[in-house]
Amino acid sequence: MDDLYGDLDTSTQALAKTELQQEKQRVEKENDKLKTELAELQLQNRLLGERTKALETNISTLFVTAQHELKRKDAEIQRLREALTKAERRDSARSDHQSHRRYHESRGDSPSRRSGHSHR
């Protein structure tokens, strides 16, 4: 009887071996696919890291430039305010002088009489 069922054991082993080989091929194929995907993701990660670093550098440079520009504009505003104040004082003094002159002219005072000199 051993002869009758002796081949059955071999057939079962051959079937199991074939299934294991197919499973091994499937796993190896999936492993290769995952390795490729991993390499692509690592490359993408490296590129994104480089891009992030470049963006950080750019934003830092932009921030420093903006700070310098704000300081420059603040200085320009201060300069213009000072120039305006100076011009307003000058105009006010000129206006006061003209008002003073008109006052004396309306009274009939001549510049020489005001200074105490006569034209003789």
PDB file of C-alpha atoms in Angstrom:
ATOM      1  CA  MET A   1       0.000   0.000   0.000  1.00  0.00           C
ATOM      2  CA  ASP A   2       2.838   2.277   0.457  1.00  0.00           C
ATOM      3  CA  ASP A   3       3.375   2.156  -3.277  1.00  0.00           C
ATOM      4  CA  LEU A   4      -0.136   3.272  -3.977  1.00  0.00           C
ATOM      5  CA  TYR A   5       0.086   6.432  -1.828  1.00  0.00           C
ATOM      6  CA  GLY A   6       3.813   7.010  -2.211  1.00  0.00           C
ATOM      7  CA  ASP A   7       3.368   9.348  -5.176  1.00  0.00           C
ATOM      8  CA  LEU A   8       0.754  11.371  -3.300  1.00  0.00           C
ATOM      9  CA  ASP A   9       3.327  12.607  -0.849  1.00  0.00           C
ATOM     10  CA  THR A  10       5.612  13.688  -3.679  1.00  0.00           C
ATOM     11  CA  SER A  11       2.752  15.443  -5.510  1.00  0.00           C
ATOM     12  CA  THR A  12       1.782  17.358  -2.389  1.00  0.00           C
ATOM     13  CA  GLN A  13       5.363  18.379  -1.829  1.00  0.00           C
ATOM     14  CA  ALA A  14       5.730  19.451  -5.463  1.00  0.00           C
ATOM     15  CA  LEU A  15       2.525  21.498  -5.221  1.00  0.00           C
ATOM     16  CA  ALA A  16       3.657  23.115  -1.987  1.00  0.00           C
ATOM     17  CA  LYS A  17       7.066  23.818  -3.531  1.00  0.00           C
ATOM     18  CA  THR A  18       5.444  25.432  -6.594  1.00  0.00           C
ATOM     19  CA  GLU A  19       3.178  27.551  -4.393  1.00  0.00           C
ATOM     20  CA  LEU A  20       6.147  28.623  -2.282  1.00  0.00           C
ATOM     21  CA  GLN A  21       8.137  29.546  -5.390  1.00  0.00           C
ATOM     22  CA  GLN A  22       5.210  31.608  -6.701  1.00  0.00           C
ATOM     23  CA  GLU A  23       4.822  33.298  -3.314  1.00  0.00           C
ATOM     24  CA  LYS A  24       8.562  33.976  -3.246  1.00  0.00           C
ATOM     25  CA  GLN A  25       8.415  35.563  -6.715  1.00  0.00           C
ATOM     26  CA  ARG A  26       5.421  37.680  -5.683  1.00  0.00           C
ATOM     27  CA  VAL A  27       7.161  38.851  -2.509  1.00  0.00           C
ATOM     28  CA  GLU A  28      10.405  39.577  -4.382  1.00  0.00           C
ATOM     29  CA  LYS A  29       8.477  41.559  -7.009  1.00  0.00           C
ATOM     30  CA  GLU A  30       6.671  43.513  -4.285  1.00  0.00           C
ATOM     31  CA  ASN A  31      10.001  44.036  -2.512  1.00  0.00           C
ATOM     32  CA  ASP A  32      11.556  45.445  -5.719  1.00  0.00           C
ATOM     33  CA  LYS A  33       8.537  47.699  -6.194  1.00  0.00           C
ATOM     34  CA  LEU A  34       8.827  48.960  -2.605  1.00  0.00           C
ATOM     35  CA  LYS A  35      12.577  49.554  -3.011  1.00  0.00           C
ATOM     36  CA  THR A  36      11.909  51.619  -6.143  1.00  0.00           C
ATOM     37  CA  GLU A  37       9.173  53.563  -4.357  1.00  0.00           C
ATOM     38  CA  LEU A  38      11.490  54.113  -1.388  1.00  0.00           C
ATOM     39  CA  ALA A  39      14.255  55.436  -3.661  1.00  0.00           C
ATOM     40  CA  GLU A  40      11.779  57.803  -5.359  1.00  0.00           C
ATOM     41  CA  LEU A  41      10.488  59.043  -2.002  1.00  0.00           C
ATOM     42  CA  GLN A  42      14.027  59.531  -0.695  1.00  0.00           C
ATOM     43  CA  LEU A  43      14.889  61.564  -3.794  1.00  0.00           C
ATOM     44  CA  GLN A  44      11.706  63.603  -3.446  1.00  0.00           C
ATOM     45  CA  ASN A  45      12.455  64.149   0.247  1.00  0.00           C
ATOM     46  CA  ARG A  46      15.998  65.327  -0.543  1.00  0.00           C
ATOM     47  CA  LEU A  47      14.741  67.706  -3.242  1.00  0.00           C
ATOM     48  CA  LEU A  48      12.050  69.080  -0.937  1.00  0.00           C
ATOM     49  CA  GLY A  49      14.655  69.551   1.784  1.00  0.00           C
ATOM     50  CA  GLU A  50      16.856  71.523  -0.617  1.00  0.00           C
ATOM     51  CA  ARG A  51      13.885  73.583  -1.747  1.00  0.00           C
ATOM     52  CA  THR A  52      12.877  74.269   1.853  1.00  0.00           C
ATOM     53  CA  LYS A  53      16.410  75.427   2.662  1.00  0.00           C
ATOM     54  CA  ALA A  54      16.421  77.737  -0.381  1.00  0.00           C
ATOM     55  CA  LEU A  55      13.033  79.163   0.622  1.00  0.00           C
ATOM     56  CA  GLU A  56      14.236  79.725   4.189  1.00  0.00           C
ATOM     57  CA  THR A  57      17.305  81.546   2.861  1.00  0.00           C
ATOM     58  CA  ASN A  58      15.171  83.638   0.509  1.00  0.00           C
ATOM     59  CA  ILE A  59      12.653  84.597   3.199  1.00  0.00           C
ATOM     60  CA  SER A  60      15.464  85.517   5.595  1.00  0.00           C
ATOM     61  CA  THR A  61      17.104  87.686   2.944  1.00  0.00           C
ATOM     62  CA  LEU A  62      13.768  89.279   2.112  1.00  0.00           C
ATOM     63  CA  PHE A  63      13.123  90.008   5.785  1.00  0.00           C
ATOM     64  CA  VAL A  64      16.530  91.663   6.241  1.00  0.00           C
ATOM     65  CA  THR A  65      16.011  93.682   3.057  1.00  0.00           C
ATOM     66  CA  ALA A  66      12.574  94.791   4.266  1.00  0.00           C
ATOM     67  CA  GLN A  67      14.039  95.867   7.608  1.00  0.00           C
ATOM     68  CA  HIS A  68      16.716  97.942   5.846  1.00  0.00           C
ATOM     69  CA  GLU A  69      14.108  99.460   3.555  1.00  0.00           C
ATOM     70  CA  LEU A  70      11.900 100.395   6.518  1.00  0.00           C
ATOM     71  CA  LYS A  71      14.850 102.064   8.249  1.00  0.00           C
ATOM     72  CA  ARG A  72      15.697 103.943   5.056  1.00  0.00           C
ATOM     73  CA  LYS A  73      12.102 105.102   4.631  1.00  0.00           C
ATOM     74  CA  ASP A  74      11.861 106.102   8.306  1.00  0.00           C
ATOM     75  CA  ALA A  75      15.014 108.201   7.878  1.00  0.00           C
ATOM     76  CA  GLU A  76      13.567 109.782   4.719  1.00  0.00           C
ATOM     77  CA  ILE A  77      10.293 110.569   6.527  1.00  0.00           C
ATOM     78  CA  GLN A  78      12.259 112.148   9.376  1.00  0.00           C
ATOM     79  CA  ARG A  79      14.316 114.207   6.914  1.00  0.00           C
ATOM     80  CA  LEU A  80      11.160 115.404   5.140  1.00  0.00           C
ATOM     81  CA  ARG A  81       9.481 116.290   8.447  1.00  0.00           C
ATOM     82  CA  GLU A  82      12.504 118.320   9.484  1.00  0.00           C
ATOM     83  CA  ALA A  83      12.575 120.074   6.104  1.00  0.00           C
ATOM     84  CA  LEU A  84       8.848 120.845   6.409  1.00  0.00           C
ATOM     85  CA  THR A  85       9.269 122.207   9.936  1.00  0.00           C
ATOM     86  CA  LYS A  86      12.181 124.370   8.779  1.00  0.00           C
ATOM     87  CA  ALA A  87      10.151 125.655   5.809  1.00  0.00           C
ATOM     88  CA  GLU A  88       7.147 126.376   8.047  1.00  0.00           C
ATOM     89  CA  ARG A  89       9.364 128.354  10.456  1.00  0.00           C
ATOM     90  CA  ARG A  90      10.900 130.279   7.586  1.00  0.00           C
ATOM     91  CA  ASP A  91       7.473 131.057   6.113  1.00  0.00           C
ATOM     92  CA  SER A  92       6.147 132.031   9.545  1.00  0.00           C
ATOM     93  CA  ALA A  93       9.095 134.373  10.138  1.00  0.00           C
ATOM     94  CA  ARG A  94       8.672 135.888   6.679  1.00  0.00           C
ATOM     95  CA  SER A  95       4.940 136.323   7.308  1.00  0.00           C
ATOM     96  CA  ASP A  96       5.629 137.953  10.690  1.00  0.00           C
ATOM     97  CA  HIS A  97       8.141 140.310   9.084  1.00  0.00           C
ATOM     98  CA  GLN A  98       5.689 141.235   6.314  1.00  0.00           C
ATOM     99  CA  SER A  99       2.888 141.794   8.834  1.00  0.00           C
ATOM    100  CA  HIS A 100       5.180 143.993  10.902  1.00  0.00           C
ATOM    101  CA  ARG A 101       6.199 146.000   7.822  1.00  0.00           C
ATOM    102  CA  ARG A 102       2.571 146.443   6.715  1.00  0.00           C
ATOM    103  CA  TYR A 103       1.635 147.595  10.178  1.00  0.00           C
ATOM    104  CA  HIS A 104       4.259 150.334  10.114  1.00  0.00           C
ATOM    105  CA  GLU A 105       3.406 151.275   6.552  1.00  0.00           C
ATOM    106  CA  SER A 106      -0.247 151.622   7.506  1.00  0.00           C
ATOM    107  CA  ARG A 107       0.789 154.021  10.238  1.00  0.00           C
ATOM    108  CA  GLY A 108       2.845 156.018   7.771  1.00  0.00           C
ATOM    109  CA  ASP A 109       6.146 155.016   9.255  1.00  0.00           C
ATOM    110  CA  SER A 110       8.972 154.762   6.784  1.00  0.00           C
ATOM    111  CA  PRO A 111      11.827 152.365   7.301  1.00  0.00           C
ATOM    112  CA  SER A 112      14.221 155.245   7.917  1.00  0.00           C
ATOM    113  CA  ARG A 113      11.983 156.792  10.577  1.00  0.00           C
ATOM    114  CA  ARG A 114      11.711 153.458  12.329  1.00  0.00           C
ATOM    115  CA  SER A 115      15.454 153.106  12.506  1.00  0.00           C
ATOM    116  CA  GLY A 116      15.900 156.642  13.727  1.00  0.00           C
ATOM    117  CA  HIS A 117      17.596 157.955  10.573  1.00  0.00           C
ATOM    118  CA  SER A 118      16.395 160.721   8.385  1.00  0.00           C
ATOM    119  CA  HIS A 119      16.874 161.083   4.664  1.00  0.00           C
ATOM    120  CA  ARG A 120      18.481 164.515   4.879  1.00  0.00           C
TER     121      ARG A 120
END
